[in-house]
PDB file of C-alpha atoms and ligand atoms in Angstrom:
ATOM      1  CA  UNK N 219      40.256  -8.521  15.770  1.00  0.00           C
ATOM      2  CA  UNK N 220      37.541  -6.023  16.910  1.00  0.00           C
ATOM      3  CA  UNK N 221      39.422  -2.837  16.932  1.00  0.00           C
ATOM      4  CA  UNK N 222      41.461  -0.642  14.586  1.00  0.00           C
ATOM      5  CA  UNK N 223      45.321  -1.312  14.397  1.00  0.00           C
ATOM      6  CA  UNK N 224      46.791   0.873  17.781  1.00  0.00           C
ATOM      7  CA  UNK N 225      49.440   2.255  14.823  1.00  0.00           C
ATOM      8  CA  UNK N 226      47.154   3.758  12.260  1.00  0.00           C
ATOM      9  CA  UNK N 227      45.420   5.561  15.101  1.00  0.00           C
ATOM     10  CA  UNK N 228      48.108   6.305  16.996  1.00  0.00           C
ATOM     11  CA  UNK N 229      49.690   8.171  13.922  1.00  0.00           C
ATOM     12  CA  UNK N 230      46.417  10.032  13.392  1.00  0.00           C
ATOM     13  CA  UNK N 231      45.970  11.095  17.104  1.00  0.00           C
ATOM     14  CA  UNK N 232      49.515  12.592  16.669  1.00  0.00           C
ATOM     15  CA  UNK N 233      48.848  14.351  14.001  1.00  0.00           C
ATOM     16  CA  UNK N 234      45.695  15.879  14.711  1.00  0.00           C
ATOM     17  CA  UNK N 235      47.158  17.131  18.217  1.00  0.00           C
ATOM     18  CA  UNK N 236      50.395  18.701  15.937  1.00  0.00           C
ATOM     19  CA  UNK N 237      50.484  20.236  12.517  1.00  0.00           C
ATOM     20  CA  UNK N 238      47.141  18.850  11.153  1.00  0.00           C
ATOM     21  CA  UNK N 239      45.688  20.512  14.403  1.00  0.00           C
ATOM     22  CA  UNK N 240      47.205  23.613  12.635  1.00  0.00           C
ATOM     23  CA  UNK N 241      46.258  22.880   9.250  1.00  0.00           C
ATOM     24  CA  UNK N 242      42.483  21.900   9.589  1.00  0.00           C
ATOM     25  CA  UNK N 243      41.812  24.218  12.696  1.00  0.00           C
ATOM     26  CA  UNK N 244      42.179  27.013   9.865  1.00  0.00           C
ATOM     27  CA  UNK N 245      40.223  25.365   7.347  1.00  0.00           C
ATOM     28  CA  UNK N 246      37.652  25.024   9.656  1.00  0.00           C
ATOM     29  CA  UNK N 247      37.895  28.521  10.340  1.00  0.00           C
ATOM     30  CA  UNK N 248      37.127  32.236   8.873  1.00  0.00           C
ATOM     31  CA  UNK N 249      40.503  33.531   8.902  1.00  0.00           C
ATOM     32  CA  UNK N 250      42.438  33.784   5.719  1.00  0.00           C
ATOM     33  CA  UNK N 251      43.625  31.025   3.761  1.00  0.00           C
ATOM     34  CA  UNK N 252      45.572  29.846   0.794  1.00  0.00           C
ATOM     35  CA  UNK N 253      43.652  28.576  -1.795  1.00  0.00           C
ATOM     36  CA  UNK N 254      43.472  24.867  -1.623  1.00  0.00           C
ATOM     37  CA  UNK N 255      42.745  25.311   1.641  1.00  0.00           C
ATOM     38  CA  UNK N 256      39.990  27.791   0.974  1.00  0.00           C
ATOM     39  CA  UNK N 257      38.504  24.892  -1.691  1.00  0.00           C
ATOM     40  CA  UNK N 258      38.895  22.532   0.554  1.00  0.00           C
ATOM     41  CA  UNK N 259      37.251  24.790   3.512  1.00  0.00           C
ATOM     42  CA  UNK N 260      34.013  25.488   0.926  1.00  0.00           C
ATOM     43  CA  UNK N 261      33.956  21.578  -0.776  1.00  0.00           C
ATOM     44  CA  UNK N 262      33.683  20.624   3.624  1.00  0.00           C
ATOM     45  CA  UNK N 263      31.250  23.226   4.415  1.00  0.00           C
ATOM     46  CA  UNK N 264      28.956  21.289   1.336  1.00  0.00           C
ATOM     47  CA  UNK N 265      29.088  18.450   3.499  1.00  0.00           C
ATOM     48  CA  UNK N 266      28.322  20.189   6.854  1.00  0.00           C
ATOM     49  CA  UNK N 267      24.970  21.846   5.389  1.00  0.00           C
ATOM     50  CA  UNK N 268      23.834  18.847   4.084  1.00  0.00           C
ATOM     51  CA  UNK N 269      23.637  17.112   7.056  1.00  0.00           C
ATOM     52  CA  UNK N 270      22.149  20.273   8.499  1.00  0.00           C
ATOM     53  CA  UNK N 271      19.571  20.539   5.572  1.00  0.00           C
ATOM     54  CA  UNK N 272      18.630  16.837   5.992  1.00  0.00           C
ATOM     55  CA  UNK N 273      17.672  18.097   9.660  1.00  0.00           C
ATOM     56  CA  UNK N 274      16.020  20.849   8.619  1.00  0.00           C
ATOM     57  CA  UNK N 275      13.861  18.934   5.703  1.00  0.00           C
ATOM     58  CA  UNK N 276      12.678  16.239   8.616  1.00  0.00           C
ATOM     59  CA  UNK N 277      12.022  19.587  11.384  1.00  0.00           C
ATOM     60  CA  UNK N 278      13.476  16.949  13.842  1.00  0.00           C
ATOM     61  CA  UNK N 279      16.506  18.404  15.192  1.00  0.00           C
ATOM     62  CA  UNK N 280      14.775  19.510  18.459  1.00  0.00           C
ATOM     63  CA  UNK N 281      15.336  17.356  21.233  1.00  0.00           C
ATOM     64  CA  UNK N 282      17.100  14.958  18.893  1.00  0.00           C
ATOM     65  CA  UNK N 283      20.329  12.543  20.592  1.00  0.00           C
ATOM     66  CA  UNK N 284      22.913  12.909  18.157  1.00  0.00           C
ATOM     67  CA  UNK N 285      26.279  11.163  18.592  1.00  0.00           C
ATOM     68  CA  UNK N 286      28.803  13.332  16.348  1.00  0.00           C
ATOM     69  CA  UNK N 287      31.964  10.687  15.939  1.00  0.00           C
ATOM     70  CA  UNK N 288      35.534  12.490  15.148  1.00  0.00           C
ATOM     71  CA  UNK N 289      33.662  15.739  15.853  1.00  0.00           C
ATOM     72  CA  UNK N 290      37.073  17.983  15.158  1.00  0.00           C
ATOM     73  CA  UNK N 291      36.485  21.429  15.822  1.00  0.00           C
ATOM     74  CA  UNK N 292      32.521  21.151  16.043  1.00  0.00           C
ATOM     75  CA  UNK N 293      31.856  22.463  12.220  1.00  0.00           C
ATOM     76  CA  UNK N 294      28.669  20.257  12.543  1.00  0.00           C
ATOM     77  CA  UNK N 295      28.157  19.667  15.778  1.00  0.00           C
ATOM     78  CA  UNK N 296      28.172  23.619  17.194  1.00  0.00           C
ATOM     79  CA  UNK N 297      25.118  24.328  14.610  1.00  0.00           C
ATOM     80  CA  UNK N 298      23.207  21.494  15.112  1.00  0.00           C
ATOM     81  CA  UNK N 299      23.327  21.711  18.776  1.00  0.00           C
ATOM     82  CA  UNK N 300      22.038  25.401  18.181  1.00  0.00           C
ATOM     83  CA  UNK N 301      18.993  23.927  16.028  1.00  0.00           C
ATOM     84  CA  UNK N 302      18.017  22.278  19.470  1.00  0.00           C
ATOM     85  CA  UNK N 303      19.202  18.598  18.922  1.00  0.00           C
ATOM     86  CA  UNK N 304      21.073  17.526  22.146  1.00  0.00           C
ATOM     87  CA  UNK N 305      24.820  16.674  20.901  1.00  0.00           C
ATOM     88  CA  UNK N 306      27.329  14.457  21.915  1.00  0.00           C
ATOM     89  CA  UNK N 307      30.736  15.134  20.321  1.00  0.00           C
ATOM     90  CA  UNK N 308      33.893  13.350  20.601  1.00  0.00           C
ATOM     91  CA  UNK N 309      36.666  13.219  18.939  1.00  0.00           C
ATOM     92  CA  UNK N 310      40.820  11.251  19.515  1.00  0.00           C
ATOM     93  CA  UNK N 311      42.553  14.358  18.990  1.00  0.00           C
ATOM     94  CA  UNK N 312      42.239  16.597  22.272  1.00  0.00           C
ATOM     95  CA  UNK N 313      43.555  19.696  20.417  1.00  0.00           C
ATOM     96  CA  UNK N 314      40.510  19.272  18.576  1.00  0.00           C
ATOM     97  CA  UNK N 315      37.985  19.154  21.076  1.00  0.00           C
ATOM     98  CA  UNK N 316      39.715  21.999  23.023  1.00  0.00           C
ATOM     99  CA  UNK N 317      39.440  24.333  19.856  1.00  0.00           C
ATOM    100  CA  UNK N 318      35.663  22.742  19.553  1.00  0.00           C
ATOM    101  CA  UNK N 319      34.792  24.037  23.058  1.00  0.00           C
ATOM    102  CA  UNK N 320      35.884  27.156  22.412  1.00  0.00           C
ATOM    103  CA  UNK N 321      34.258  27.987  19.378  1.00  0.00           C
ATOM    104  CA  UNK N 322      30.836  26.577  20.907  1.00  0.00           C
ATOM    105  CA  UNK N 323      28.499  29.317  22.649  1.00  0.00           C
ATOM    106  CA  UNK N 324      26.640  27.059  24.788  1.00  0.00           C
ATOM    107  CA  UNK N 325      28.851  25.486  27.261  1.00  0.00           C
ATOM    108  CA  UNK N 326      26.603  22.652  27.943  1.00  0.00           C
ATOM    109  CA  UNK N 327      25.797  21.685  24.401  1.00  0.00           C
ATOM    110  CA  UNK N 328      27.807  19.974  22.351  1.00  0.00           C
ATOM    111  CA  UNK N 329      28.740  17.827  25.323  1.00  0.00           C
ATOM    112  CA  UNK N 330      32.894  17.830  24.097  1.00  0.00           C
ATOM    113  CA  UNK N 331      34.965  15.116  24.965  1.00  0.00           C
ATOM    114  CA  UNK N 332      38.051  13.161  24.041  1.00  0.00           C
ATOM    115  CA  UNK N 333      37.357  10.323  22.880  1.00  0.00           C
ATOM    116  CA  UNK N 334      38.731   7.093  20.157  1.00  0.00           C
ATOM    117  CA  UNK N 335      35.963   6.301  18.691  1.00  0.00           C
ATOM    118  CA  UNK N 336      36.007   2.640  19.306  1.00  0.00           C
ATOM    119  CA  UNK N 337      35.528   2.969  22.817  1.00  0.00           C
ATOM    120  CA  UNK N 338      32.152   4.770  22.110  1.00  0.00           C
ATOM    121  CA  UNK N 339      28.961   3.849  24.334  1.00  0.00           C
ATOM    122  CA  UNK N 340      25.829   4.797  24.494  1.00  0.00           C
ATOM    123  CA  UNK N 341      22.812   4.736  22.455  1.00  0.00           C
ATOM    124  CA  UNK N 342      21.724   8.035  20.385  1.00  0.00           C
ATOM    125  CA  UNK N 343      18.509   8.723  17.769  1.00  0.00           C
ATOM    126  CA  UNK N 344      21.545   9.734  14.933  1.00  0.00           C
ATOM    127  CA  UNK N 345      25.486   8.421  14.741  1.00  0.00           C
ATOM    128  CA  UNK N 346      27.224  10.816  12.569  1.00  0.00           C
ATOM    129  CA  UNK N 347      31.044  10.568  11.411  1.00  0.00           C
ATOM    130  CA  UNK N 348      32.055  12.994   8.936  1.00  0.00           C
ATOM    131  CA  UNK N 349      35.341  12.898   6.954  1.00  0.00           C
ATOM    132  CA  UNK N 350      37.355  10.270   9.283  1.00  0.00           C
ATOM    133  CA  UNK N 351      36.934   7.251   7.249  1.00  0.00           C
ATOM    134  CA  UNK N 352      39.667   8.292   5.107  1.00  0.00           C
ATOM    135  CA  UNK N 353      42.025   8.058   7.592  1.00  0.00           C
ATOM    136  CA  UNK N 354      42.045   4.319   7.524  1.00  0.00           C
ATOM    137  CA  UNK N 355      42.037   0.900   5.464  1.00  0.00           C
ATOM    138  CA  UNK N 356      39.136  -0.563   4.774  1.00  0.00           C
ATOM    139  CA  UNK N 357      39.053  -3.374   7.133  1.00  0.00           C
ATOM    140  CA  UNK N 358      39.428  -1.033  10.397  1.00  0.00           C
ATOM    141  CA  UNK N 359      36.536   1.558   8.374  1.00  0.00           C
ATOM    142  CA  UNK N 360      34.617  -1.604   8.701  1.00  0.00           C
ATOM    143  CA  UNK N 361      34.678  -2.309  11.900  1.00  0.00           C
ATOM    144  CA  UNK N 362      34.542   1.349  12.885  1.00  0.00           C
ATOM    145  CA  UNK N 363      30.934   1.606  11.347  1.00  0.00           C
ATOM    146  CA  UNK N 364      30.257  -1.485  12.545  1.00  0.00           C
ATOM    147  CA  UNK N 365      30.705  -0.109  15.978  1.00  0.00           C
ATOM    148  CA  UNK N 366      28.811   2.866  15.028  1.00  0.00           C
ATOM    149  CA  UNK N 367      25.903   1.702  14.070  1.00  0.00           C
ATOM    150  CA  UNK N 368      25.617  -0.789  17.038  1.00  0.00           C
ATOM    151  CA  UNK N 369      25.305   2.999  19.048  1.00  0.00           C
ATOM    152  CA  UNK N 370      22.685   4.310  16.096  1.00  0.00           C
ATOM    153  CA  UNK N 371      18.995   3.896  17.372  1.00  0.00           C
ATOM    154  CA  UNK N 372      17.527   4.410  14.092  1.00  0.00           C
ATOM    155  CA  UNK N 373      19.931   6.172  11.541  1.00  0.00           C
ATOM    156  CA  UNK N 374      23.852   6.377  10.809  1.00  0.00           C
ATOM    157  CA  UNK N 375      25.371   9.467   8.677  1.00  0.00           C
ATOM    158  CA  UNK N 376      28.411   8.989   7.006  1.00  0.00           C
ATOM    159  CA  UNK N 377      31.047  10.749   4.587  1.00  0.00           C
ATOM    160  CA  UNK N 378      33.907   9.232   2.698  1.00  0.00           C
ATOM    161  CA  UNK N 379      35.850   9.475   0.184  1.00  0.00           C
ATOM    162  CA  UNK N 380      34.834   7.356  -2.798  1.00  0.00           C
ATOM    163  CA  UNK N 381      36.592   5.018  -4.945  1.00  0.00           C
ATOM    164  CA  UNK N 382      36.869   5.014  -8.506  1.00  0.00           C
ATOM    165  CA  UNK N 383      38.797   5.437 -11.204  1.00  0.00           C
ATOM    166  CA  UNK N 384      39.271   9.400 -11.473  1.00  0.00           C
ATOM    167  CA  UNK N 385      39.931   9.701  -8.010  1.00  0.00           C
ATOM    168  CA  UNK N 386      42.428   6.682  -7.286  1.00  0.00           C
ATOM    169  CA  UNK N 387      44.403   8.760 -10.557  1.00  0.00           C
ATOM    170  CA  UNK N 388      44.187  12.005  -8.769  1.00  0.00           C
ATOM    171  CA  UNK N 389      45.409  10.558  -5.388  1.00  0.00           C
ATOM    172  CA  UNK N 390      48.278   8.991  -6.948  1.00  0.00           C
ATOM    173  CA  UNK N 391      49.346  12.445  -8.662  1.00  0.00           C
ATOM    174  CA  UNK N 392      48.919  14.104  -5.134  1.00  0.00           C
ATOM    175  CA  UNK N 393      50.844  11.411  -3.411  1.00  0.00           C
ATOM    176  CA  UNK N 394      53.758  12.747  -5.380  1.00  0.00           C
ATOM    177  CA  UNK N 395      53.186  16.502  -4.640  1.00  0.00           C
ATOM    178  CA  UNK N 396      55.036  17.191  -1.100  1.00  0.00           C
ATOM    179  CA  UNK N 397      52.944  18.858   1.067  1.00  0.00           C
ATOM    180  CA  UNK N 398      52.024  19.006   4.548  1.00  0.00           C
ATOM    181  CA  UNK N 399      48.606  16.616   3.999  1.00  0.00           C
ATOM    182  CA  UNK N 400      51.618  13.859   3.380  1.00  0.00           C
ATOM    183  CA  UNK N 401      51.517  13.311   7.360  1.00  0.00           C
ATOM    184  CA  UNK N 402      48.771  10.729   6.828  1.00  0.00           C
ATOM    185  CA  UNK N 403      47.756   8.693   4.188  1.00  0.00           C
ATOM    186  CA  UNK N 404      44.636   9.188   2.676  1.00  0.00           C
ATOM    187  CA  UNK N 405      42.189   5.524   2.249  1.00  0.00           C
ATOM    188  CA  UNK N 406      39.541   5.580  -0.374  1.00  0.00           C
ATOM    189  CA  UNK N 407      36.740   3.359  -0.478  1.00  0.00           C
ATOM    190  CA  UNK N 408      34.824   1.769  -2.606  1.00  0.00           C
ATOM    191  CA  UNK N 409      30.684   3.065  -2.434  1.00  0.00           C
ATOM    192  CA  UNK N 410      29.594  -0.268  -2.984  1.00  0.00           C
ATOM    193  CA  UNK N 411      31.779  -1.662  -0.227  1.00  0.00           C
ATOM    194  CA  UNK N 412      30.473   0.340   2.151  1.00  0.00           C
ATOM    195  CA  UNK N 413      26.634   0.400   1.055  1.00  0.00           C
ATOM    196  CA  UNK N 414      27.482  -3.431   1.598  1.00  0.00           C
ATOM    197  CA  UNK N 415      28.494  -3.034   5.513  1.00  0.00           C
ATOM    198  CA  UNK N 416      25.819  -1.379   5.892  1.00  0.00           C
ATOM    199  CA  UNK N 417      23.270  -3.414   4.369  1.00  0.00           C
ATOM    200  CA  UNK N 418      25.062  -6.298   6.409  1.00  0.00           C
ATOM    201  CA  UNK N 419      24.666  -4.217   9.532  1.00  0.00           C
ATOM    202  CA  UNK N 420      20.744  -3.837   9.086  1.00  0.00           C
ATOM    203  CA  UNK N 421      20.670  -0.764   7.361  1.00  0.00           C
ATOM    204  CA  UNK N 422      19.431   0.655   4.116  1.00  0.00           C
ATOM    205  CA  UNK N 423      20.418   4.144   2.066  1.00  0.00           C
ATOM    206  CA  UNK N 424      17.721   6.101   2.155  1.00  0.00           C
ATOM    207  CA  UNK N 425      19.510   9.532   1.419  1.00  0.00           C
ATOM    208  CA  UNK N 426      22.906  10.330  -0.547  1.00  0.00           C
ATOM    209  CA  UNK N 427      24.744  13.418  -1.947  1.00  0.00           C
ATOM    210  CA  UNK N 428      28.111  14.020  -3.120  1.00  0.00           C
ATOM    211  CA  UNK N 429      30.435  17.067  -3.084  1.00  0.00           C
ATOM    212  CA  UNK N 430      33.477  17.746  -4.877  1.00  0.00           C
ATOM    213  CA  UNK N 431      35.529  20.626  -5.522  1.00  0.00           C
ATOM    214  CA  UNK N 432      39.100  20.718  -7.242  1.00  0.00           C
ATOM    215  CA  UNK N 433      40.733  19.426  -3.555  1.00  0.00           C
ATOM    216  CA  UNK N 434      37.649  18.013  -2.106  1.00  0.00           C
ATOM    217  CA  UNK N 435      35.222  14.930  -2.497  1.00  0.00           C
ATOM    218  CA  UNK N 436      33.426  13.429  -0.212  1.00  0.00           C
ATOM    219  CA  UNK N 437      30.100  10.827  -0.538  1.00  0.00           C
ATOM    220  CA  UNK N 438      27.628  11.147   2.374  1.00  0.00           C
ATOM    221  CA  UNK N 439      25.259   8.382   3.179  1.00  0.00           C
ATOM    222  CA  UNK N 440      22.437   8.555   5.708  1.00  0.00           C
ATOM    223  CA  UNK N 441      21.272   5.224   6.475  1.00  0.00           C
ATOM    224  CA  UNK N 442      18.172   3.898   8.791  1.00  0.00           C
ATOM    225  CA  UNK N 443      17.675   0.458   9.784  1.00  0.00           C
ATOM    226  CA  UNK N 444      15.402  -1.580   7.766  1.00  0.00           C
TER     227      UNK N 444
HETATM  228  N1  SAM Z 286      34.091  15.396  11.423  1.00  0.00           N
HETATM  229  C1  SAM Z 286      34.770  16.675  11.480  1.00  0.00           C
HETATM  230  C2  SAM Z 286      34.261  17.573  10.402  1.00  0.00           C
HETATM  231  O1  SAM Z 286      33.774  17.068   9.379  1.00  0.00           O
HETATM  232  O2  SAM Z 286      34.357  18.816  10.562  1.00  0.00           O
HETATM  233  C3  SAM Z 286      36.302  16.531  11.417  1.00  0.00           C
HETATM  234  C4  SAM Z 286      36.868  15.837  10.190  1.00  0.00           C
HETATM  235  S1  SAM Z 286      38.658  15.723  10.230  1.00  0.00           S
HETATM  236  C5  SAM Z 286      39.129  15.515   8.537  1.00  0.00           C
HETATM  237  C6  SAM Z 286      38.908  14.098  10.903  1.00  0.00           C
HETATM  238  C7  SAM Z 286      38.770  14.048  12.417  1.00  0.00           C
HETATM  239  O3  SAM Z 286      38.666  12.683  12.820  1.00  0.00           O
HETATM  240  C8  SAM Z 286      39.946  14.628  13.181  1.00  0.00           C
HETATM  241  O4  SAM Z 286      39.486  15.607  14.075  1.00  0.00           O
HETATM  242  C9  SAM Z 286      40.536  13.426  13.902  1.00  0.00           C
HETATM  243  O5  SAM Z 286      41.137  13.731  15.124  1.00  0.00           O
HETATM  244  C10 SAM Z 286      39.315  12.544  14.056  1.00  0.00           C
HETATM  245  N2  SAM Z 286      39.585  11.103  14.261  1.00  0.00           N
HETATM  246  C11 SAM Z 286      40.419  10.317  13.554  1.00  0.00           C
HETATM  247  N3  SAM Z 286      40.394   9.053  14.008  1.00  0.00           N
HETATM  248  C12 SAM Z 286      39.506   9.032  15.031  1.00  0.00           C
HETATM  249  C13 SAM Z 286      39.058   8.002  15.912  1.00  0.00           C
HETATM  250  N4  SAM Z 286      39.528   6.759  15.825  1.00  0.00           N
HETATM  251  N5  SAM Z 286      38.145   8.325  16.850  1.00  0.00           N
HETATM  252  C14 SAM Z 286      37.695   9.608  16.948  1.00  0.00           C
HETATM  253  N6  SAM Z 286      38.090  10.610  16.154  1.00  0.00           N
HETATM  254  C15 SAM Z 286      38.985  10.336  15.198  1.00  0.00           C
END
């Protein structure tokens, strides 16, 4: 099979378009928020400026092609397009993209538009996909990045959350706290799994980081092709 499971997308579509439209549209935002959400805003914003950073470091953004995957409300693409690179953000939940558009100043860049990942084309100087692999199973995160990086002409940026010990304990403690994050599940994944896909796919990690606040964690890898 070459694409992920119609249900486990179809599920996330829905609720990105309903009440996790709601939910993250606000975290992603300035307005006021409780505080889980406001930890969670801050430990996402970490994530956000180091991408950002890693563009600044390299003074490459200008003119750059960068394919933001799962774009949500443009957090990184709206900035980066303003540092000059030319952005291409997509993302399966249209509620998304619509709030993305509006918070964007220049009409023409980000380019918004809906868009499953999967049936992405094109080929762009940076892939990045921030904070969607933990909306599915390993298998289908595979072949997402897979996919990805057959799109990535020389580098691939990815976040996820990381499996190990700790955080399997925590998840299983917040799996019994009701809440409206219960709409999806949430899949961890192993770092060496998917610094293994990678390496498969022709790339190597030349970059990492890591954030993590009380609500938030999140491993970013930036890998170029070897
Ligand atoms: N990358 C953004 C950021 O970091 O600000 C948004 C992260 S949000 C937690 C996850 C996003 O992934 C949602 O906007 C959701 O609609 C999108 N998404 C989930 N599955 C997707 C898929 N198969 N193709 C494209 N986008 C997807």
């Amino acid at each position: 099979s070459s694409t992920a499971s119609p249900k486990d997308k179809e599920i996330v579509r829905d609720y990105f378009n309903s009440t996790g439209f709601d939910r993250w549209r606000r975290i992603y935002g300035e307005g006021d928020v409780n505080r889980v959400q406001r930890d969670i805003r801050t430990g996402h914003q970490q994530t956000v400026d180091y991408v950002l950073d890693w563009f600044k470091n390299d003074k490459n953004a200008i003119g750059h092609t960068v394919c933001d995957a799962g774009c949500g409300t443009g957090s990184l693409s709206i900035p980066l397009a303003a540092m000059g690179a030319k952005v291409y953000a997509s993302d399966i939940s249209e509620k998304m993209v619509g709030e993305g558009k509006e918070r964007a100043t220049d009409p023409e860049n980000p380019v918004f538009e809906v868009k499953d990942l999967a049936s992405l084309s094109g080929s762009y100087d940076t892939v990045v996909c921030l904070d969607v692999l933990i909306h599915y199973p390993d298998r289908e995160s595979e072949e997402m990045i897979a996919h990805l990086a057959s799109l990535a002409k020389s580098r691939l940026i990815l976040s996820f959350a990381p499996k190990n010990p700790y955080y399997v304990m925590m998840k299983k403690v917040g799996d019994m706290v009701p809440g409206p994050s219960k709409a999806t599940r949430a899949y961890l994944h192993k770092e060496s799994d998917v610094r293994r896909v990678l390496e498969r796919l022709g790339f190597t990690i030349k970059r990492k980081e890591f954030t993590a606040t009380s609500f938030y964690f999140s491993r970013l890898f930036e890998a170029v092709r070897k």
